[in-house]
Short mmCIF file of C-alpha atoms in Angstrom, two decimals:
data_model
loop_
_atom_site.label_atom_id
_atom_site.label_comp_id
_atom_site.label_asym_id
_atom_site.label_seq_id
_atom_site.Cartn_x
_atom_site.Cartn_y
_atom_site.Cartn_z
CA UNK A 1 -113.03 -34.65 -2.20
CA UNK A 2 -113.69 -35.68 1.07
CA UNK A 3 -110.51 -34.56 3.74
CA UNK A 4 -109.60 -33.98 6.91
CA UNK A 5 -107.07 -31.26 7.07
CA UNK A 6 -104.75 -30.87 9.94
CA UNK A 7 -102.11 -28.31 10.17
CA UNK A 8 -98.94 -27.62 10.99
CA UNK A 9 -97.66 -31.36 9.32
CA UNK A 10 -94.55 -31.00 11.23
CA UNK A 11 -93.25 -28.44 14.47
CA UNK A 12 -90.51 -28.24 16.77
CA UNK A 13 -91.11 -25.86 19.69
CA UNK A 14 -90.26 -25.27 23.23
CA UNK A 15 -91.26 -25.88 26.52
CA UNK A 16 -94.08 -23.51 27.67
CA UNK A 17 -94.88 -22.06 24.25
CA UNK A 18 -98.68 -22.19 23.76
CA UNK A 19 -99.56 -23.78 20.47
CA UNK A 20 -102.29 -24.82 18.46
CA UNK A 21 -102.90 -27.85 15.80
CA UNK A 22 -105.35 -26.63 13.89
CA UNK A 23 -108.40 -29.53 12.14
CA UNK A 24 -110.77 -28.83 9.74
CA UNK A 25 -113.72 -31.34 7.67
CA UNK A 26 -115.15 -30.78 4.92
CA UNK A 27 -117.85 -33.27 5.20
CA UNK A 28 -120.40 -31.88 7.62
CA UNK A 29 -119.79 -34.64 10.73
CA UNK A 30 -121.09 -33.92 13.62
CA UNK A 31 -118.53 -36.34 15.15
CA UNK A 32 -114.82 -34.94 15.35
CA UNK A 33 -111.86 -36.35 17.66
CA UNK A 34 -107.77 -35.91 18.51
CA UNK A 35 -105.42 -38.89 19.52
CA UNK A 36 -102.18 -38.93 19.93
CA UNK A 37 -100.02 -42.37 18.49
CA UNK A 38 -97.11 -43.12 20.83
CA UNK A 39 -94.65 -46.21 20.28
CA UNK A 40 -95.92 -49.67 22.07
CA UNK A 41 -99.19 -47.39 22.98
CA UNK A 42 -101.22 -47.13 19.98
CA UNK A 43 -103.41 -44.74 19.30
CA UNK A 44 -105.53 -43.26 22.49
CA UNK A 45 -108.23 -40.81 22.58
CA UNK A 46 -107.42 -36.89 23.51
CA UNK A 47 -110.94 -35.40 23.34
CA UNK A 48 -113.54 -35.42 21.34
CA UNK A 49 -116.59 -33.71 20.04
CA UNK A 50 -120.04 -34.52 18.90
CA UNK A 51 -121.58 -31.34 17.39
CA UNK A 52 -120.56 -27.53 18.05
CA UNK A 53 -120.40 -26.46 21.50
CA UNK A 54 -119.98 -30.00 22.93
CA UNK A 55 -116.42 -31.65 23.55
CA UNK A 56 -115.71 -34.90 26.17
CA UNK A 57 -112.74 -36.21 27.42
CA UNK A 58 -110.61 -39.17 25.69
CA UNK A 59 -108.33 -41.11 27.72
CA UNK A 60 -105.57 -38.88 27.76
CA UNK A 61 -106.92 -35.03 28.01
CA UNK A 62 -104.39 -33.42 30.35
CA UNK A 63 -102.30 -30.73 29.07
CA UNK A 64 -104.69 -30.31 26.05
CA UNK A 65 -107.59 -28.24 24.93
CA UNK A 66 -110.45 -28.23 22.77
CA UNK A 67 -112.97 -26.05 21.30
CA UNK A 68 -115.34 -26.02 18.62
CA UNK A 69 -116.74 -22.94 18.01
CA UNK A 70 -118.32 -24.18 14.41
CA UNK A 71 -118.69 -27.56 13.00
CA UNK A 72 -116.06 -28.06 10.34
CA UNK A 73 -113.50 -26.80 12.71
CA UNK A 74 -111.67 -28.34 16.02
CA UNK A 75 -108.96 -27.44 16.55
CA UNK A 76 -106.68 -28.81 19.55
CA UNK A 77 -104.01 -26.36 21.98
CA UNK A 78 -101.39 -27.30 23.89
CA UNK A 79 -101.24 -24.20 26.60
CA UNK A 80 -97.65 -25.25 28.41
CA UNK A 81 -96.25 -28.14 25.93
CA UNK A 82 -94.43 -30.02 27.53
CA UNK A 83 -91.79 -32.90 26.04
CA UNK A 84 -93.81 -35.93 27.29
CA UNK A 85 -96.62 -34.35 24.68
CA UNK A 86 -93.93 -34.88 21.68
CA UNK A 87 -96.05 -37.25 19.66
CA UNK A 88 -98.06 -37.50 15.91
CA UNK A 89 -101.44 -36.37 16.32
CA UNK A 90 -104.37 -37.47 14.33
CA UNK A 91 -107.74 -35.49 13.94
CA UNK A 92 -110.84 -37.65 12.89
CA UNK A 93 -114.24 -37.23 11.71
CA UNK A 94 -117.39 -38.81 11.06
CA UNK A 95 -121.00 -38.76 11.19
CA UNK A 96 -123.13 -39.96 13.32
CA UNK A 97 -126.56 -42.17 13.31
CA UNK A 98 -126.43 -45.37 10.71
CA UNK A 99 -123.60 -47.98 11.30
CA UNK A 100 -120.51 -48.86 10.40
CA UNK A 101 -119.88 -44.63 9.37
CA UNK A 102 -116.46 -44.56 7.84
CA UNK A 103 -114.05 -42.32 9.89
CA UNK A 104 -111.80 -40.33 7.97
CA UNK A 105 -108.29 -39.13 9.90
CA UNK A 106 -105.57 -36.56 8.97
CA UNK A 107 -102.17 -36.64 7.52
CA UNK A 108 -101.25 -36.45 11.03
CA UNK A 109 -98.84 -33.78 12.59
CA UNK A 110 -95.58 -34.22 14.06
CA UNK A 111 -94.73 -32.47 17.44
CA UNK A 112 -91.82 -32.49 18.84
CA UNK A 113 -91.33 -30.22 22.36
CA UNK A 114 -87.51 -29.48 23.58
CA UNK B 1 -116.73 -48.33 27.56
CA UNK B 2 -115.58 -50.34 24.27
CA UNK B 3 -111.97 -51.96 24.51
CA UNK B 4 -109.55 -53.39 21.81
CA UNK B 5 -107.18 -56.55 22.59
CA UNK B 6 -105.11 -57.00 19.45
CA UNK B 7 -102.50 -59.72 18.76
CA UNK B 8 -98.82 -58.60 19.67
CA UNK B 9 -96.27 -57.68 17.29
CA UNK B 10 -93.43 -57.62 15.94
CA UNK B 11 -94.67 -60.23 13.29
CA UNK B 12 -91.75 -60.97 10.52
CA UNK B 13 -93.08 -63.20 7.40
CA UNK B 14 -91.17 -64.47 4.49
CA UNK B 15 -93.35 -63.03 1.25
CA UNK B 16 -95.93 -65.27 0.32
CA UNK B 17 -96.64 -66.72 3.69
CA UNK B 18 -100.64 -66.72 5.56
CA UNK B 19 -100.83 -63.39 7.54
CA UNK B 20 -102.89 -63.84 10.90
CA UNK B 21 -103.19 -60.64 13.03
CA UNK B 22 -105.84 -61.56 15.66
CA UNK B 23 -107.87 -59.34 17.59
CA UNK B 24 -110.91 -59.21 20.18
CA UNK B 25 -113.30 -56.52 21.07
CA UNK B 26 -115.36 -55.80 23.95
CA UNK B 27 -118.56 -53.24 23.16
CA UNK B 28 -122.30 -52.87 24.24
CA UNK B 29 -125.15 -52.75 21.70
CA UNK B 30 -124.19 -53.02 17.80
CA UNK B 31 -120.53 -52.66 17.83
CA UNK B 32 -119.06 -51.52 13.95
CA UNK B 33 -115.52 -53.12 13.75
CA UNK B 34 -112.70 -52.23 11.53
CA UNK B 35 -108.98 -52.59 10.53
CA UNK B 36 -106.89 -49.98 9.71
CA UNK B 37 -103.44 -50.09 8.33
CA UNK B 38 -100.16 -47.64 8.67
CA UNK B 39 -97.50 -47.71 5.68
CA UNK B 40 -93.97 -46.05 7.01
CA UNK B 41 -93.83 -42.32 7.40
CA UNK B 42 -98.04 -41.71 6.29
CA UNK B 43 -101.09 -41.40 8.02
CA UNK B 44 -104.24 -44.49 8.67
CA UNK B 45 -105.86 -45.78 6.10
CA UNK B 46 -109.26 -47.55 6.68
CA UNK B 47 -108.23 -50.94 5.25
CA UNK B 48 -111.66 -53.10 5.92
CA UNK B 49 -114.81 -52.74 8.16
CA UNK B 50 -117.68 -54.79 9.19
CA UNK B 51 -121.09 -53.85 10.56
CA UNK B 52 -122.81 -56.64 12.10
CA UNK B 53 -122.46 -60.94 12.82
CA UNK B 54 -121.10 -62.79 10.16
CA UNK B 55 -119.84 -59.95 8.18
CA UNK B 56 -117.10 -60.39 6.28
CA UNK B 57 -114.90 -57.36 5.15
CA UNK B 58 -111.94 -57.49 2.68
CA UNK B 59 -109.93 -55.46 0.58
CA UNK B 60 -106.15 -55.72 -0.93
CA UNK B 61 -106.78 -59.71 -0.25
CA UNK B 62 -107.14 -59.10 3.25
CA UNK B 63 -110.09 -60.68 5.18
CA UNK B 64 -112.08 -60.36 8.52
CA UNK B 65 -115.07 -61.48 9.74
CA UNK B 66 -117.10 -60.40 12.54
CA UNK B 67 -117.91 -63.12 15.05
CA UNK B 68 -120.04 -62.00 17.90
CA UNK B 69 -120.12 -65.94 19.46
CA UNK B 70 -116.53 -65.00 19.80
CA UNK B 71 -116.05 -61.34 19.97
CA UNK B 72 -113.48 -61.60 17.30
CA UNK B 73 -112.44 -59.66 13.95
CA UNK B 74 -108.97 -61.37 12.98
CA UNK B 75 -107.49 -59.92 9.65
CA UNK B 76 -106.33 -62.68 7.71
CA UNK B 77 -104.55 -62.46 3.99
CA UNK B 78 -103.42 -65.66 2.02
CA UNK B 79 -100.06 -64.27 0.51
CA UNK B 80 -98.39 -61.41 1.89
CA UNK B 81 -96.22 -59.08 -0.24
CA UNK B 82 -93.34 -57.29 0.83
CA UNK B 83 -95.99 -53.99 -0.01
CA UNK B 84 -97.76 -55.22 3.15
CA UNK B 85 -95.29 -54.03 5.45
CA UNK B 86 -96.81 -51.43 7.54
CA UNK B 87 -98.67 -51.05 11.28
CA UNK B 88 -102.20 -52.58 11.12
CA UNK B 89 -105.18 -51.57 13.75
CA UNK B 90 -108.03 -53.02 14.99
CA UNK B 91 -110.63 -50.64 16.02
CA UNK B 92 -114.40 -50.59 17.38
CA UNK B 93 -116.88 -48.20 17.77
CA UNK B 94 -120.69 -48.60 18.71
CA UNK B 95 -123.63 -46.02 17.84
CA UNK B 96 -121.87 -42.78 19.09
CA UNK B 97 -118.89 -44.01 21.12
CA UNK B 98 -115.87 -42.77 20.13
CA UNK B 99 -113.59 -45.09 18.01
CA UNK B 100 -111.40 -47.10 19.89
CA UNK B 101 -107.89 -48.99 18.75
CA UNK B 102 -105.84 -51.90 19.45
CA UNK B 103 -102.41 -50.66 20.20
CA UNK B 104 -101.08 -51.82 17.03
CA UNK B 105 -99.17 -55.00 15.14
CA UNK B 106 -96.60 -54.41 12.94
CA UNK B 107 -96.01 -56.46 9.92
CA UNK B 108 -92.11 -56.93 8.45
CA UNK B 109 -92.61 -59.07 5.49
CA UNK B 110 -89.11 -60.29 3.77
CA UNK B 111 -88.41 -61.36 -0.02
#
């Protein structure tokens, strides 16, 4: 079956202490992303990625990090959280080339920083 | 790069009333358009898409079609159901751009 896995669901942490929201596809896309949904905002772009070793900006990068080290994985840290970066996160995927490419998101993860 | 303007919300409808949600898009090239909807408490769920002019996507009764004269994708349905409560998206993406969303309408339909 064809999934986007994010994890942890739901966290509760603390100022300053580094974590990391882990993504993984199980589709082969080259095309992988992170946005954050905030009340009267929507949902805007963190970073993204279009094959291993390459990872742009979204709208909203600071205070986050990216890396993907292999192509089913991207996973996205938050070095300092802060509280203004308490938000559910999506991770996305799809492929590229073609139109119309069906992107698939996460369950989403709740973050909540105190 | 690609932009989103999506109709406003709150929208409250009594069940069995026309659902409008309108949106507009602004893309280069070949722009791929698509609605997504939010139920309370889960994740997105790719409701409807369209890939080029005069597409029409629908799904669950819901309807949009993609009008390039206007730039438009509205999501229409002819009867709501109190089931169609939830947070619907518009969203665009063309070639490799990233996806981009509307900022959301939500729907509040009463029995």
């Amino acid at each position: 079956e064809a999934q986007v896995t994010q994890n942890p669901r739901y966290l509760i942490t603390v100022t300053g202490k580094k974590l990391t929201v882990t993504c993984s596809q199980n589709m082969n896309h080259e095309y992988m992303s992170w946005y954050r949904q905030d009340p009267g905002l929507g949902l805007r772009q963190i970073y993204y990625s279009m094959n291993v070793e390459v990872t742009d900006k979204g709208d909203v990068p600071e205070g986050y990090k990216v890396s993907r080290k292999e192509k089913r994985n991207f996973p996205l840290i938050l070095e300092s959280p802060s509280p203004n970066q308490t938000s559910l996160y999506f991770c996305a995927s799809r492929g590229l080339g073609g139109r119309g490419n069906t992107i698939y998101f996460g369950e989403g993860s709740w973050l909540t920083v105190v | 790069g690609d932009s989103v303007t999506q109709m406003e919300g709150p929208v409250t409808l009594s069940e069995e009333a026309f659902l409008t949600i309108n949106c507009t898009y602004t893309a280069t090239g070949y722009p791929s358009l698509f609605w997504y909807v939010q139920y309370p408490g889960e994740g997105l769920q790719l409701l409807l898409k369209a890939t080029k002019a005069d597409d029409k996507g629908s799904n669950k009764g819901f309807e949009a079609t993609y009008r390039k004269e206007t730039t438009s994708f509205h999501l229409e349905k002819g009867s709501v159901q109190v089931s169609d409560s939830a947070v619907y998206f518009c969203a665009v993406y063309s070639g490799n751009t990233p996806l981009v969303f509307g900022k959301g309408t939500r729907l509040s339909v009463i029995a």
